[in-house]
N, CA and C of each residue as an Amber inpcrd file, in Angstrom:
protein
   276
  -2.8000000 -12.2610000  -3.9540000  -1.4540000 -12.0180000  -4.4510000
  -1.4410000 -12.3020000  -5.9420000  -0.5810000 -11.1790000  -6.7600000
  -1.1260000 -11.4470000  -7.7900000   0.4120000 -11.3360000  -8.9250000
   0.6290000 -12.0370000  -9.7220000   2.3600000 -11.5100000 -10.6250000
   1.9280000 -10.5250000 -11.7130000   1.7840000  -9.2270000 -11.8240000
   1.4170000  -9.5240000 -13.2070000   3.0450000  -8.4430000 -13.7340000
   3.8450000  -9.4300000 -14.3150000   4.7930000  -8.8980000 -15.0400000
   4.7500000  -7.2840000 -15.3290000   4.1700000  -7.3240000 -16.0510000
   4.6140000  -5.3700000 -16.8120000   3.5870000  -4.5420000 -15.4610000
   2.6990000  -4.6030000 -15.3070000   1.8470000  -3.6950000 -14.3150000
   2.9720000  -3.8740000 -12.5320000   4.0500000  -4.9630000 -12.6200000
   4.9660000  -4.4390000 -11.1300000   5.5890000  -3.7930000 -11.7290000
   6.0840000  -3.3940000 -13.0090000   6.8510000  -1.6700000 -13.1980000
   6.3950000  -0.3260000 -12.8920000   4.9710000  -0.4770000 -12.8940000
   4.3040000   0.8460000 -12.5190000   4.6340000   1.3610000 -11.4630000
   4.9260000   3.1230000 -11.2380000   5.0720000   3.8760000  -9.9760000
   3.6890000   4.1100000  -9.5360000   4.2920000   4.6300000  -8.2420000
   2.4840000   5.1370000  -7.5300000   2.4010000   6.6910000  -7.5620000
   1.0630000   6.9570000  -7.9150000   0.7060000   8.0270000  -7.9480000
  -0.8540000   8.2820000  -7.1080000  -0.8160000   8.3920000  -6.2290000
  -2.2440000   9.1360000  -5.0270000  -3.1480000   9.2310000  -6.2770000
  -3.0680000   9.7980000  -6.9940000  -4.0360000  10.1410000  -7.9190000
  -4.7390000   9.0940000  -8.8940000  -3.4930000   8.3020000  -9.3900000
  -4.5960000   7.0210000  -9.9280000  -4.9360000   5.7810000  -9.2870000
  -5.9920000   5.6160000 -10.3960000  -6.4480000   3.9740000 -10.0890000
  -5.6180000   2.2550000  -9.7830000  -6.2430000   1.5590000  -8.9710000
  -5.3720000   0.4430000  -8.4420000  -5.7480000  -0.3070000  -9.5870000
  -4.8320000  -1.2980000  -9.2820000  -4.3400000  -2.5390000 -10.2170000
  -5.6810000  -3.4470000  -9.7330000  -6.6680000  -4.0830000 -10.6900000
  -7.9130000  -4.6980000  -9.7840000  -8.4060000  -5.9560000 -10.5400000
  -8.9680000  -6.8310000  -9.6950000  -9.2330000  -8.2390000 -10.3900000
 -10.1650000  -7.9790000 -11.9920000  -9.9580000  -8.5190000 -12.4460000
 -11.0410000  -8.6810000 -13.9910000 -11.1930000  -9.8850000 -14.3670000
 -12.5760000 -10.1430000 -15.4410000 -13.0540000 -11.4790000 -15.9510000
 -12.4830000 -10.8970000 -17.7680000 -12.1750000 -11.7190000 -18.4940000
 -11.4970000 -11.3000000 -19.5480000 -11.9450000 -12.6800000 -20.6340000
 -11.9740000 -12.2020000 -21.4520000 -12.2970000 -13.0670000 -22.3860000
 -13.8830000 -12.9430000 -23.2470000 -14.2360000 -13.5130000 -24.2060000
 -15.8140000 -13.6120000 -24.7380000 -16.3290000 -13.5920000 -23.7560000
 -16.5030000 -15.1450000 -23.1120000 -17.2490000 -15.3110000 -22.0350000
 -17.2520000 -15.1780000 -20.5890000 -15.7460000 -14.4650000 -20.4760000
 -15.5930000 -13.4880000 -18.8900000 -15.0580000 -14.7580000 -17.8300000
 -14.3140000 -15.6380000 -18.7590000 -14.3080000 -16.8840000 -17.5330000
 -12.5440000 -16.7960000 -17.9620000 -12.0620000 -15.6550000 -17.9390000
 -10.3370000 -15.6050000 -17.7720000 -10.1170000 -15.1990000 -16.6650000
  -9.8140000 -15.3540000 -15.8010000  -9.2770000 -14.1130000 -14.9630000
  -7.7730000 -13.2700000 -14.9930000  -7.9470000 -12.2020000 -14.8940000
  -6.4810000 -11.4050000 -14.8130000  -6.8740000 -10.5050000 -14.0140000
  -6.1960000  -9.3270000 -14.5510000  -5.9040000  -7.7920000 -13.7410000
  -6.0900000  -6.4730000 -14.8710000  -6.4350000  -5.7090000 -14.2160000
  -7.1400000  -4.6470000 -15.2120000  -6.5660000  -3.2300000 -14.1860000
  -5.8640000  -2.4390000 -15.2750000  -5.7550000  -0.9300000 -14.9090000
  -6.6900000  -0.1110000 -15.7330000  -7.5500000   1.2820000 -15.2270000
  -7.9260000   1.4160000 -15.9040000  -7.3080000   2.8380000 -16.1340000
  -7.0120000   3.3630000 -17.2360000  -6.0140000   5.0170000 -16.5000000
  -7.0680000   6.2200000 -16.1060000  -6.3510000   6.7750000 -15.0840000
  -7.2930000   7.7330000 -14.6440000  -7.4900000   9.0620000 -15.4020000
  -6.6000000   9.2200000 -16.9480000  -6.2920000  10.5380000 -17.4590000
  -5.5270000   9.5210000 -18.3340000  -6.0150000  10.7710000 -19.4830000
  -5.2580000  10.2870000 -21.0850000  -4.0420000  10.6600000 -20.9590000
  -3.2990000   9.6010000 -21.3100000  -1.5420000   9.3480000 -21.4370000
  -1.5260000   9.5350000 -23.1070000   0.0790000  10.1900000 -23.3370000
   0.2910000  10.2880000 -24.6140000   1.5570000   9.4670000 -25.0680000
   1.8810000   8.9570000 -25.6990000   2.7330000   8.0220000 -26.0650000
   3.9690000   8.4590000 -25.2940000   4.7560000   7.5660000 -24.8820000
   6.1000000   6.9060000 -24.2830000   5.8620000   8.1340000 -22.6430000
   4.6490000   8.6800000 -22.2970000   4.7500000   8.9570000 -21.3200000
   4.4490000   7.8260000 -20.1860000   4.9330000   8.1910000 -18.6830000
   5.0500000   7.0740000 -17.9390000   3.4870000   6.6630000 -16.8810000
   3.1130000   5.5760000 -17.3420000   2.0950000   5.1840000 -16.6170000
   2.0780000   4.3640000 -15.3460000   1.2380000   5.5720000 -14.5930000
   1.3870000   5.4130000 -12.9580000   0.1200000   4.1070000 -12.8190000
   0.0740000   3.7100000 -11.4340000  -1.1440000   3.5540000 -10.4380000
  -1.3040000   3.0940000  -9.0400000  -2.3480000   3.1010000  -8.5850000
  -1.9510000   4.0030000  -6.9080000  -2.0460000   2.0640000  -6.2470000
  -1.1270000   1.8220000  -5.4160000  -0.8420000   1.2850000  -4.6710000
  -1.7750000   0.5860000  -3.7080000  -2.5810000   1.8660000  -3.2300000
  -3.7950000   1.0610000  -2.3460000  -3.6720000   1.7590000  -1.3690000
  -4.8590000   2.1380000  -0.4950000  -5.1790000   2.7460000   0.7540000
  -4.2550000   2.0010000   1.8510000  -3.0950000   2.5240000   2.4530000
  -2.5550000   1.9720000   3.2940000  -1.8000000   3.2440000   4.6090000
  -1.6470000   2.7730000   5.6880000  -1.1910000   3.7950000   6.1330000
   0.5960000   4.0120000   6.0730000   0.9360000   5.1830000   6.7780000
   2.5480000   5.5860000   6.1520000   3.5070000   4.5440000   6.5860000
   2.9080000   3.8700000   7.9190000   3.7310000   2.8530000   8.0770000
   4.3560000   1.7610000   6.8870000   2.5130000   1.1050000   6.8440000
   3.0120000   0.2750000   5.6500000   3.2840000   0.4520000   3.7790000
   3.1450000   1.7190000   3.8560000   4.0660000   2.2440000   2.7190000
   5.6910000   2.4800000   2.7680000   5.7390000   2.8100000   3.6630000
   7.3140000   2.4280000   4.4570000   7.6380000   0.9210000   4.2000000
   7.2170000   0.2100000   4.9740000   7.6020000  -1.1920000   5.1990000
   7.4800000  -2.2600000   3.5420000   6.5960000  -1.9520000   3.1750000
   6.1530000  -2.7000000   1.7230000   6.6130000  -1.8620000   0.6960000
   7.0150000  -0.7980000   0.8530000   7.5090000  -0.0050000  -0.5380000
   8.8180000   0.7840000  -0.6900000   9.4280000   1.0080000   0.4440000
  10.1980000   1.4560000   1.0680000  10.5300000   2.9250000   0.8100000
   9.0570000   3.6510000   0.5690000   8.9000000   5.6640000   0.5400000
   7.5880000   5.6690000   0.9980000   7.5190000   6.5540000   1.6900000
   5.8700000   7.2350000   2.2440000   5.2070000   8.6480000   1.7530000
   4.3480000   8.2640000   0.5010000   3.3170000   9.3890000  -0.2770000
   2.9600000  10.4360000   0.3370000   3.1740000  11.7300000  -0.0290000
   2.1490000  12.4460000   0.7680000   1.2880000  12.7630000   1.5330000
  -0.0990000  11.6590000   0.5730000  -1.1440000  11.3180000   0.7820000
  -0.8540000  10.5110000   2.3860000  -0.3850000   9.6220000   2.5170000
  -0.4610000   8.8460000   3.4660000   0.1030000   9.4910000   4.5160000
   0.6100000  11.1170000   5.3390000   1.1010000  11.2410000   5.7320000
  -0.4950000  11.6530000   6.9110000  -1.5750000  12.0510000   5.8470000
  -2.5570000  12.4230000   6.6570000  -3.3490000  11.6330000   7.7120000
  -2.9990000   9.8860000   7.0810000  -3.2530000   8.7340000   8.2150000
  -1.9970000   8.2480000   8.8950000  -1.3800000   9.1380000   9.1340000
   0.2220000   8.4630000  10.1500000  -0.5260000   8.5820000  11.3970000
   0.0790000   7.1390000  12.1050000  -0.5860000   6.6380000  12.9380000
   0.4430000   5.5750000  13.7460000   1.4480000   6.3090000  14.8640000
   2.5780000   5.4640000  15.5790000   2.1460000   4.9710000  16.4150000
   2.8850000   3.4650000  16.7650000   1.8550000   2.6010000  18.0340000
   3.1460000   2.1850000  18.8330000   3.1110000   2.1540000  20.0970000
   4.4340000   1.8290000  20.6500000   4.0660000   1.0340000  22.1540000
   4.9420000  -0.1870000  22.1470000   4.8380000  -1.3430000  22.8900000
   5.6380000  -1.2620000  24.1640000   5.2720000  -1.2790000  25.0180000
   5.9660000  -1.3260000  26.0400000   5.6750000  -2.8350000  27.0020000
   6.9540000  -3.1540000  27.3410000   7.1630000  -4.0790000  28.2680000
   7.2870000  -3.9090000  29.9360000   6.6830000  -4.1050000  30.5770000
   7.0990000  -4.1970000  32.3640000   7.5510000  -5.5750000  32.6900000
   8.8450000  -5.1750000  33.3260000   9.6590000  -6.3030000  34.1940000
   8.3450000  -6.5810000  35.2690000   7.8890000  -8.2980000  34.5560000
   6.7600000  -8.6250000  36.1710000   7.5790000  -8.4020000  38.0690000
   8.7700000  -8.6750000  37.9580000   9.5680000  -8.4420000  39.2410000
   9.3290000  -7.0530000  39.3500000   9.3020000  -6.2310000  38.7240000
   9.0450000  -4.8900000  39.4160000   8.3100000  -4.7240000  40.0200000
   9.1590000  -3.7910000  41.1230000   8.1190000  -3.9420000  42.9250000
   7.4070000  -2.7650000  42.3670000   6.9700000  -2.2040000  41.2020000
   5.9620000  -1.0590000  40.8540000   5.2740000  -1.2190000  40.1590000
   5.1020000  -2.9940000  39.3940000   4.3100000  -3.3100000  38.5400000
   2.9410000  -2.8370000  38.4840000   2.3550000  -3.0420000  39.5760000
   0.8940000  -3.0430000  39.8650000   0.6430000  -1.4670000  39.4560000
   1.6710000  -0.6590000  40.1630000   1.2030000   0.6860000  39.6450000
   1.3820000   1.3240000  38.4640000   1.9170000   0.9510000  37.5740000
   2.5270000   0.8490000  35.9410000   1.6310000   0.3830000  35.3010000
């Protein structure tokens, strides 16, 4: 889990690169976060980056819109309960 102020303004775009750990400094003993852009941006245009391999569910649930991209791993799971008193349990 990570804060980094200006990089949670970024939108997602399928197309670019994730937000990813880095060593920073002379001697590489900083740690932060590093975007790297996937395509030259030109001034005051808006810089994207992609969210992370997740399926549509949890782009739903954690972001609250589901990408395109993620529509190709939709993947519904559904729970069902049996009353143990049911005289049909065994066959259910």
């Amino acid at each position: 889990l990570r804060l980094v102020p200006l990089m949670d303004f970024l939108n997602h775009d399928d197309e670019a690169n994730e937000v990813s750990d880095g060593s920073m400094g002379t001697f590489g003993n900083i740690r932060g976060s590093q975007l790297i852009a996937h395509k030259a941006y030109k001034a005051g245009e808006e810089v994207f980056c992609s969210y992370g391999p997740k399926s549509a569910a949890d782009y739903l649930l954690e972001h609250g819109f589901c990408p395109a991209q993620a529509w190709k791993t939709a993947v519904s799971e559904i729970t069902l309960e049996i009353d143990p008193e049911d005289r049909f349990y065994d066959d259910k």
